[in-house]
PDB file of C-alpha atoms in Angstrom:
ATOM      1  CA  GLU A   1      -5.285  34.792   0.469  1.00 51.00           C
ATOM      2  CA  THR A   2      -5.031  31.639  -1.692  1.00 58.00           C
ATOM      3  CA  GLY A   3      -8.195  31.889  -3.625  1.00 84.00           C
ATOM      4  CA  VAL A   4      -9.309  28.768  -2.421  1.00 93.00           C
ATOM      5  CA  THR A   5     -12.001  28.624   0.372  1.00 94.00           C
ATOM      6  CA  GLN A   6     -13.162  25.683   2.356  1.00 96.00           C
ATOM      7  CA  SER A   7     -16.261  25.419   4.664  1.00 96.00           C
ATOM      8  CA  PRO A   8     -17.083  24.494   7.343  1.00 97.00           C
ATOM      9  CA  THR A   9     -13.478  25.109   8.913  1.00 96.00           C
ATOM     10  CA  HIS A  10     -14.334  22.293  11.662  1.00 96.00           C
ATOM     11  CA  LEU A  11     -17.010  19.793  12.219  1.00 96.00           C
ATOM     12  CA  ILE A  12     -17.857  16.791  14.452  1.00 98.00           C
ATOM     13  CA  LYS A  13     -19.887  13.985  13.263  1.00 98.00           C
ATOM     14  CA  THR A  14     -20.655  10.453  14.764  1.00 97.00           C
ATOM     15  CA  ARG A  15     -19.890   7.215  13.235  1.00 97.00           C
ATOM     16  CA  GLY A  16     -22.405   6.439  10.246  1.00 97.00           C
ATOM     17  CA  GLN A  17     -23.512   9.688   9.359  1.00 98.00           C
ATOM     18  CA  GLN A  18     -22.597  11.530   6.345  1.00 98.00           C
ATOM     19  CA  VAL A  19     -20.860  14.845   5.613  1.00 98.00           C
ATOM     20  CA  THR A  20     -20.317  17.114   2.509  1.00 98.00           C
ATOM     21  CA  LEU A  21     -17.271  19.389   2.535  1.00 98.00           C
ATOM     22  CA  ARG A  22     -17.082  22.530   0.258  1.00 97.00           C
ATOM     23  CA  CYS A  23     -14.310  23.840  -1.780  1.00 96.00           C
ATOM     24  CA  SER A  24     -14.491  27.460  -4.079  1.00 94.00           C
ATOM     25  CA  SER A  25     -11.570  28.228  -6.312  1.00 88.00           C
ATOM     26  CA  GLN A  26     -10.585  30.653  -8.425  1.00 79.00           C
ATOM     27  CA  SER A  27     -12.162  31.240 -11.717  1.00 72.00           C
ATOM     28  CA  GLY A  28     -10.077  29.698 -14.495  1.00 72.00           C
ATOM     29  CA  HIS A  29      -8.834  26.925 -12.281  1.00 75.00           C
ATOM     30  CA  ASN A  30     -10.310  24.124 -13.845  1.00 79.00           C
ATOM     31  CA  THR A  31      -8.732  21.263 -11.916  1.00 88.00           C
ATOM     32  CA  VAL A  32      -9.635  20.679  -8.120  1.00 92.00           C
ATOM     33  CA  SER A  33      -8.001  18.139  -5.951  1.00 93.00           C
ATOM     34  CA  TRP A  34      -9.152  16.798  -2.567  1.00 96.00           C
ATOM     35  CA  TYR A  35      -6.652  15.215   0.031  1.00 96.00           C
ATOM     36  CA  GLN A  36      -7.217  13.591   3.499  1.00 97.00           C
ATOM     37  CA  GLN A  37      -4.682  14.472   6.079  1.00 97.00           C
ATOM     38  CA  ALA A  38      -4.341  12.561   9.415  1.00 95.00           C
ATOM     39  CA  LEU A  39      -2.589  13.678  12.201  1.00 92.00           C
ATOM     40  CA  GLY A  40       1.187  13.701  11.799  1.00 90.00           C
ATOM     41  CA  GLN A  41       1.095  12.365   8.254  1.00 93.00           C
ATOM     42  CA  GLY A  42       1.369  13.817   4.761  1.00 95.00           C
ATOM     43  CA  PRO A  43      -1.698  14.402   2.352  1.00 96.00           C
ATOM     44  CA  GLN A  44      -3.361  11.524   0.721  1.00 95.00           C
ATOM     45  CA  PHE A  45      -4.749  11.791  -2.635  1.00 93.00           C
ATOM     46  CA  ILE A  46      -8.459  11.292  -2.848  1.00 95.00           C
ATOM     47  CA  PHE A  47      -9.583  12.154  -6.259  1.00 92.00           C
ATOM     48  CA  GLN A  48      -9.174  14.893  -8.655  1.00 91.00           C
ATOM     49  CA  TYR A  49     -12.141  16.671 -10.901  1.00 91.00           C
ATOM     50  CA  TYR A  50     -11.073  18.591 -14.152  1.00 87.00           C
ATOM     51  CA  ARG A  51     -14.247  20.315 -15.989  1.00 86.00           C
ATOM     52  CA  GLU A  52     -16.695  18.372 -14.133  1.00 89.00           C
ATOM     53  CA  GLU A  53     -15.461  14.932 -14.405  1.00 89.00           C
ATOM     54  CA  GLU A  54     -13.605  12.656 -12.065  1.00 88.00           C
ATOM     55  CA  ASN A  55     -10.232  11.985 -13.820  1.00 84.00           C
ATOM     56  CA  GLY A  56      -8.145  10.573 -11.080  1.00 85.00           C
ATOM     57  CA  ARG A  57      -8.996   8.652  -7.803  1.00 88.00           C
ATOM     58  CA  GLY A  58      -6.843   7.539  -4.919  1.00 88.00           C
ATOM     59  CA  ASN A  59      -6.998   4.217  -2.801  1.00 90.00           C
ATOM     60  CA  PHE A  60     -10.184   5.660  -1.501  1.00 95.00           C
ATOM     61  CA  PRO A  61     -13.400   3.500  -1.387  1.00 96.00           C
ATOM     62  CA  PRO A  62     -16.701   4.485  -3.098  1.00 96.00           C
ATOM     63  CA  ARG A  63     -18.250   6.111   0.018  1.00 97.00           C
ATOM     64  CA  PHE A  64     -16.036   9.102  -0.810  1.00 98.00           C
ATOM     65  CA  SER A  65     -17.218  10.947  -3.581  1.00 96.00           C
ATOM     66  CA  GLY A  66     -17.206  14.520  -5.330  1.00 96.00           C
ATOM     67  CA  LEU A  67     -18.804  16.554  -7.452  1.00 95.00           C
ATOM     68  CA  GLN A  68     -17.480  19.904  -9.333  1.00 94.00           C
ATOM     69  CA  PHE A  69     -19.693  22.540 -10.783  1.00 92.00           C
ATOM     70  CA  PRO A  70     -19.133  25.152 -13.545  1.00 89.00           C
ATOM     71  CA  ASN A  71     -18.728  27.957 -10.842  1.00 86.00           C
ATOM     72  CA  TYR A  72     -15.579  26.246  -9.753  1.00 84.00           C
ATOM     73  CA  SER A  73     -16.487  25.052  -6.614  1.00 92.00           C
ATOM     74  CA  SER A  74     -16.706  21.453  -5.533  1.00 95.00           C
ATOM     75  CA  GLU A  75     -18.015  18.996  -2.775  1.00 97.00           C
ATOM     76  CA  LEU A  76     -16.115  16.138  -0.921  1.00 98.00           C
ATOM     77  CA  ASN A  77     -19.069  13.619   0.050  1.00 98.00           C
ATOM     78  CA  VAL A  78     -18.421  10.862   2.681  1.00 98.00           C
ATOM     79  CA  ASN A  79     -21.152   8.366   3.739  1.00 97.00           C
ATOM     80  CA  ALA A  80     -21.110   5.987   6.413  1.00 97.00           C
ATOM     81  CA  LEU A  81     -18.679   7.754   8.465  1.00 98.00           C
ATOM     82  CA  GLU A  82     -15.629   5.628  10.233  1.00 97.00           C
ATOM     83  CA  LEU A  83     -13.482   6.955  13.043  1.00 97.00           C
ATOM     84  CA  ASP A  84     -10.766   6.664  10.773  1.00 96.00           C
ATOM     85  CA  ASP A  85     -12.301   9.382   8.554  1.00 98.00           C
ATOM     86  CA  SER A  86     -11.113  11.798  11.326  1.00 98.00           C
ATOM     87  CA  ALA A  87      -8.622  14.373   9.556  1.00 97.00           C
ATOM     88  CA  LEU A  88      -7.963  17.480   7.933  1.00 97.00           C
ATOM     89  CA  TYR A  89      -9.320  17.837   4.250  1.00 97.00           C
ATOM     90  CA  LEU A  90      -7.657  19.606   1.881  1.00 96.00           C
ATOM     91  CA  CYS A  91      -9.103  21.187  -1.180  1.00 95.00           C
ATOM     92  CA  ALA A  92      -6.543  22.373  -3.872  1.00 94.00           C
ATOM     93  CA  SER A  93      -6.576  24.068  -7.162  1.00 92.00           C
ATOM     94  CA  ASN A  94      -4.319  23.883  -9.876  1.00 85.00           C
ATOM     95  CA  HIS A  95      -2.591  26.914 -11.206  1.00 80.00           C
ATOM     96  CA  VAL A  96       0.203  27.694 -13.850  1.00 81.00           C
ATOM     97  CA  GLN A  97       3.129  29.500 -12.161  1.00 78.00           C
ATOM     98  CA  ALA A  98       4.052  32.109 -14.621  1.00 78.00           C
ATOM     99  CA  ARG A  99       7.719  31.756 -13.841  1.00 74.00           C
ATOM    100  CA  SER A 100       7.875  28.112 -14.260  1.00 72.00           C
ATOM    101  CA  GLY A 101       5.333  26.997 -16.297  1.00 76.00           C
ATOM    102  CA  ALA A 102       4.749  24.365 -13.810  1.00 79.00           C
ATOM    103  CA  ASN A 103       1.288  23.059 -12.829  1.00 80.00           C
ATOM    104  CA  VAL A 104       0.957  24.262  -9.024  1.00 87.00           C
ATOM    105  CA  LEU A 105      -1.421  23.495  -6.337  1.00 90.00           C
ATOM    106  CA  THR A 106      -2.867  26.218  -4.350  1.00 91.00           C
ATOM    107  CA  PHE A 107      -4.594  24.821  -0.963  1.00 93.00           C
ATOM    108  CA  GLY A 108      -7.457  25.995   0.977  1.00 93.00           C
ATOM    109  CA  ALA A 109      -6.871  26.248   4.937  1.00 93.00           C
ATOM    110  CA  GLY A 110      -8.831  22.601   5.200  1.00 95.00           C
ATOM    111  CA  SER A 111     -11.957  21.222   7.005  1.00 97.00           C
ATOM    112  CA  ARG A 112     -10.819  19.372   9.990  1.00 96.00           C
ATOM    113  CA  LEU A 113     -13.619  16.714  10.696  1.00 98.00           C
ATOM    114  CA  THR A 114     -13.716  14.737  13.913  1.00 98.00           C
ATOM    115  CA  VAL A 115     -15.989  11.495  13.605  1.00 98.00           C
ATOM    116  CA  LEU A 116     -16.785  10.167  17.177  1.00 96.00           C
TER     117      LEU A 116
ATOM    118  CA  ALA B   1       4.177   3.121  -8.714  1.00 70.00           C
ATOM    119  CA  GLN B   2       5.022   7.028  -7.756  1.00 82.00           C
ATOM    120  CA  LYS B   3       6.660   7.203  -3.911  1.00 91.00           C
ATOM    121  CA  ILE B   4       7.867  10.103  -1.886  1.00 96.00           C
ATOM    122  CA  THR B   5      10.559   9.084   1.258  1.00 97.00           C
ATOM    123  CA  GLN B   6      11.248  11.367   3.652  1.00 97.00           C
ATOM    124  CA  THR B   7      13.517   9.605   6.317  1.00 96.00           C
ATOM    125  CA  GLN B   8      13.610  12.697   8.840  1.00 96.00           C
ATOM    126  CA  PRO B   9      10.543  12.907  11.005  1.00 94.00           C
ATOM    127  CA  GLY B  10      12.152  16.194  12.745  1.00 95.00           C
ATOM    128  CA  MET B  11      14.822  18.522  12.413  1.00 95.00           C
ATOM    129  CA  PHE B  12      16.627  20.970  14.603  1.00 97.00           C
ATOM    130  CA  VAL B  13      18.304  23.781  13.220  1.00 97.00           C
ATOM    131  CA  GLN B  14      20.256  27.213  15.064  1.00 97.00           C
ATOM    132  CA  GLU B  15      18.537  30.057  13.703  1.00 97.00           C
ATOM    133  CA  LYS B  16      20.435  31.848  10.728  1.00 97.00           C
ATOM    134  CA  GLU B  17      22.174  28.511   9.813  1.00 97.00           C
ATOM    135  CA  ALA B  18      21.111  26.539   6.848  1.00 98.00           C
ATOM    136  CA  VAL B  19      19.414  23.238   7.067  1.00 98.00           C
ATOM    137  CA  THR B  20      18.795  20.397   4.458  1.00 98.00           C
ATOM    138  CA  LEU B  21      15.525  18.279   4.121  1.00 98.00           C
ATOM    139  CA  ASP B  22      16.136  15.132   2.270  1.00 98.00           C
ATOM    140  CA  CYS B  23      13.657  13.646  -0.144  1.00 98.00           C
ATOM    141  CA  THR B  24      13.746  10.610  -2.497  1.00 98.00           C
ATOM    142  CA  TYR B  25      11.341   9.708  -5.041  1.00 97.00           C
ATOM    143  CA  ASP B  26      10.501   6.928  -7.300  1.00 94.00           C
ATOM    144  CA  THR B  27       8.680   6.786 -10.678  1.00 90.00           C
ATOM    145  CA  SER B  28       8.977   5.064 -13.678  1.00 86.00           C
ATOM    146  CA  ASP B  29       8.008   8.097 -15.365  1.00 85.00           C
ATOM    147  CA  GLN B  30      10.500  10.712 -17.495  1.00 86.00           C
ATOM    148  CA  SER B  31       8.398  13.618 -17.134  1.00 86.00           C
ATOM    149  CA  TYR B  32       7.412  14.735 -13.651  1.00 89.00           C
ATOM    150  CA  GLY B  33       7.579  17.376 -11.229  1.00 91.00           C
ATOM    151  CA  LEU B  34       8.961  17.836  -8.004  1.00 94.00           C
ATOM    152  CA  PHE B  35       7.683  20.363  -5.247  1.00 96.00           C
ATOM    153  CA  TRP B  36       8.238  21.428  -1.772  1.00 97.00           C
ATOM    154  CA  TYR B  37       5.094  22.798   0.291  1.00 97.00           C
ATOM    155  CA  LYS B  38       5.659  24.227   3.918  1.00 97.00           C
ATOM    156  CA  GLN B  39       2.588  23.578   6.272  1.00 96.00           C
ATOM    157  CA  PRO B  40       3.006  25.739   9.272  1.00 94.00           C
ATOM    158  CA  SER B  41       0.469  24.887  12.509  1.00 91.00           C
ATOM    159  CA  SER B  42      -2.247  26.696  10.687  1.00 88.00           C
ATOM    160  CA  GLY B  43      -2.960  24.033   8.666  1.00 88.00           C
ATOM    161  CA  GLU B  44      -2.631  25.416   5.166  1.00 88.00           C
ATOM    162  CA  MET B  45      -0.160  24.321   2.597  1.00 93.00           C
ATOM    163  CA  ILE B  46       2.124  26.747   1.211  1.00 93.00           C
ATOM    164  CA  PHE B  47       4.035  26.008  -2.273  1.00 93.00           C
ATOM    165  CA  LEU B  48       7.937  26.971  -1.658  1.00 95.00           C
ATOM    166  CA  ILE B  49       9.504  25.697  -4.772  1.00 95.00           C
ATOM    167  CA  TYR B  50       9.286  23.311  -8.008  1.00 94.00           C
ATOM    168  CA  GLN B  51      11.908  21.132 -10.185  1.00 94.00           C
ATOM    169  CA  GLY B  52      10.887  19.723 -13.435  1.00 91.00           C
ATOM    170  CA  SER B  53      12.488  16.412 -14.132  1.00 91.00           C
ATOM    171  CA  TYR B  54      14.139  18.136 -17.592  1.00 90.00           C
ATOM    172  CA  ASP B  55      15.588  21.077 -15.702  1.00 88.00           C
ATOM    173  CA  GLU B  56      18.882  21.074 -15.584  1.00 86.00           C
ATOM    174  CA  GLN B  57      19.661  23.645 -13.054  1.00 92.00           C
ATOM    175  CA  ASN B  58      18.453  23.483  -9.481  1.00 95.00           C
ATOM    176  CA  ALA B  59      15.506  25.319  -8.897  1.00 94.00           C
ATOM    177  CA  THR B  60      15.972  28.543  -6.465  1.00 94.00           C
ATOM    178  CA  GLU B  61      13.228  30.670  -4.811  1.00 93.00           C
ATOM    179  CA  GLY B  62      14.608  33.518  -2.631  1.00 95.00           C
ATOM    180  CA  ARG B  63      16.029  31.080   0.782  1.00 97.00           C
ATOM    181  CA  TYR B  64      14.895  28.145  -0.501  1.00 97.00           C
ATOM    182  CA  SER B  65      17.069  25.760  -3.238  1.00 97.00           C
ATOM    183  CA  LEU B  66      16.382  22.432  -4.834  1.00 97.00           C
ATOM    184  CA  ASN B  67      19.108  20.104  -4.624  1.00 97.00           C
ATOM    185  CA  PHE B  68      18.161  17.996  -7.717  1.00 96.00           C
ATOM    186  CA  GLN B  69      20.202  14.706  -8.287  1.00 96.00           C
ATOM    187  CA  LYS B  70      18.467  12.946 -10.889  1.00 94.00           C
ATOM    188  CA  ALA B  71      20.533   9.704 -11.209  1.00 94.00           C
ATOM    189  CA  ARG B  72      20.126   9.268  -7.129  1.00 95.00           C
ATOM    190  CA  LYS B  73      16.316  10.167  -7.577  1.00 95.00           C
ATOM    191  CA  SER B  74      16.811  12.855  -5.027  1.00 97.00           C
ATOM    192  CA  ALA B  75      15.404  16.178  -4.450  1.00 97.00           C
ATOM    193  CA  ASN B  76      16.406  17.812  -0.967  1.00 98.00           C
ATOM    194  CA  LEU B  77      15.245  21.268  -0.198  1.00 98.00           C
ATOM    195  CA  VAL B  78      17.721  23.670   1.550  1.00 98.00           C
ATOM    196  CA  ILE B  79      16.677  26.553   3.518  1.00 98.00           C
ATOM    197  CA  SER B  80      19.330  29.023   4.207  1.00 96.00           C
ATOM    198  CA  ALA B  81      19.571  31.510   6.802  1.00 96.00           C
ATOM    199  CA  SER B  82      16.790  29.967   9.143  1.00 97.00           C
ATOM    200  CA  GLN B  83      14.543  31.752  10.922  1.00 97.00           C
ATOM    201  CA  LEU B  84      12.001  31.268  13.555  1.00 97.00           C
ATOM    202  CA  GLY B  85       9.470  31.501  11.187  1.00 96.00           C
ATOM    203  CA  ASP B  86      10.287  28.602   9.192  1.00 97.00           C
ATOM    204  CA  SER B  87       9.183  26.193  12.058  1.00 97.00           C
ATOM    205  CA  ALA B  88       6.727  24.190  10.211  1.00 97.00           C
ATOM    206  CA  MET B  89       6.097  20.791   8.549  1.00 97.00           C
ATOM    207  CA  TYR B  90       7.585  20.533   4.964  1.00 98.00           C
ATOM    208  CA  PHE B  91       6.395  18.406   2.619  1.00 98.00           C
ATOM    209  CA  CYS B  92       7.875  16.909  -0.808  1.00 98.00           C
ATOM    210  CA  ALA B  93       5.649  16.037  -3.454  1.00 96.00           C
ATOM    211  CA  MET B  94       5.461  14.574  -6.851  1.00 94.00           C
ATOM    212  CA  ARG B  95       3.451  14.648  -9.745  1.00 88.00           C
ATOM    213  CA  GLU B  96       4.148  12.684 -13.114  1.00 72.00           C
ATOM    214  CA  GLY B  97       3.818  14.822 -16.370  1.00 56.00           C
ATOM    215  CA  GLU B  98       4.550  18.329 -14.574  1.00 47.00           C
ATOM    216  CA  LYS B  99       3.048  20.695 -17.343  1.00 42.00           C
ATOM    217  CA  ALA B 100      -0.215  18.605 -17.740  1.00 44.00           C
ATOM    218  CA  GLY B 101      -3.156  18.520 -15.941  1.00 47.00           C
ATOM    219  CA  GLY B 102      -4.932  15.129 -15.145  1.00 54.00           C
ATOM    220  CA  PHE B 103      -2.201  13.807 -13.058  1.00 69.00           C
ATOM    221  CA  LYS B 104      -2.328  13.365  -9.261  1.00 82.00           C
ATOM    222  CA  THR B 105       0.163  14.910  -6.851  1.00 89.00           C
ATOM    223  CA  ILE B 106       1.310  12.558  -4.136  1.00 91.00           C
ATOM    224  CA  PHE B 107       2.949  13.687  -0.968  1.00 95.00           C
ATOM    225  CA  GLY B 108       5.410  12.169   1.353  1.00 96.00           C
ATOM    226  CA  ALA B 109       5.228  11.829   5.095  1.00 96.00           C
ATOM    227  CA  GLY B 110       6.700  15.195   5.815  1.00 97.00           C
ATOM    228  CA  THR B 111       9.519  16.685   7.985  1.00 98.00           C
ATOM    229  CA  ARG B 112       9.038  18.717  10.998  1.00 97.00           C
ATOM    230  CA  LEU B 113      11.496  21.563  11.177  1.00 98.00           C
ATOM    231  CA  PHE B 114      12.522  23.284  14.737  1.00 97.00           C
ATOM    232  CA  VAL B 115      14.341  26.777  14.428  1.00 97.00           C
ATOM    233  CA  LYS B 116      15.917  27.458  17.671  1.00 96.00           C
ATOM    234  CA  ALA B 117      17.101  31.306  18.664  1.00 94.00           C
TER     235      ALA B 117
END
């Protein structure tokens, strides 16, 4: 149990539709990041939220948007879905590892999106 | 710009032997953190080990150690006494400003490790 839960685990959409993916992290974890992982590739950074404000964004178009809520949950919204959006979407929250003091990402199990 | 390079798409190792997974990075920042994550077939990313750019000693966590060579910008993961359960994808990652929030973490393309019985 990592403390980061994502829903849904799997979903299928058609091209042009919109999707909302959800993430819930542990209380006190103020930073949440979203990643896209295409099959056989490493995770690609989409964006990061800190205290409900976006404070970092990767090379993704504006149709990828997000929200973070005061209760440590967050959403990733993707509009006008394209076939290439098919991927595993990972949510991660930051926590400080006691031993090293490092800010470490804790990931959820991901939401696998298939766009037909 | 930040960049992580993992040049080994796949690696094989015999059970109980040691294996080294390569990682090189590029950054213009003086302060950064290096991480290794494991991703089993279930998909969940599992944090393994961390090395700060100012840490003089190589990090160790149980059977995992990080061979950090700052001048060469390499951060190789060494797994000792491989077990069948080590078969997974392994990702090297970097974040600038390793003890601060608000910076993104980027990942390499990964290395798939196969442990043979």
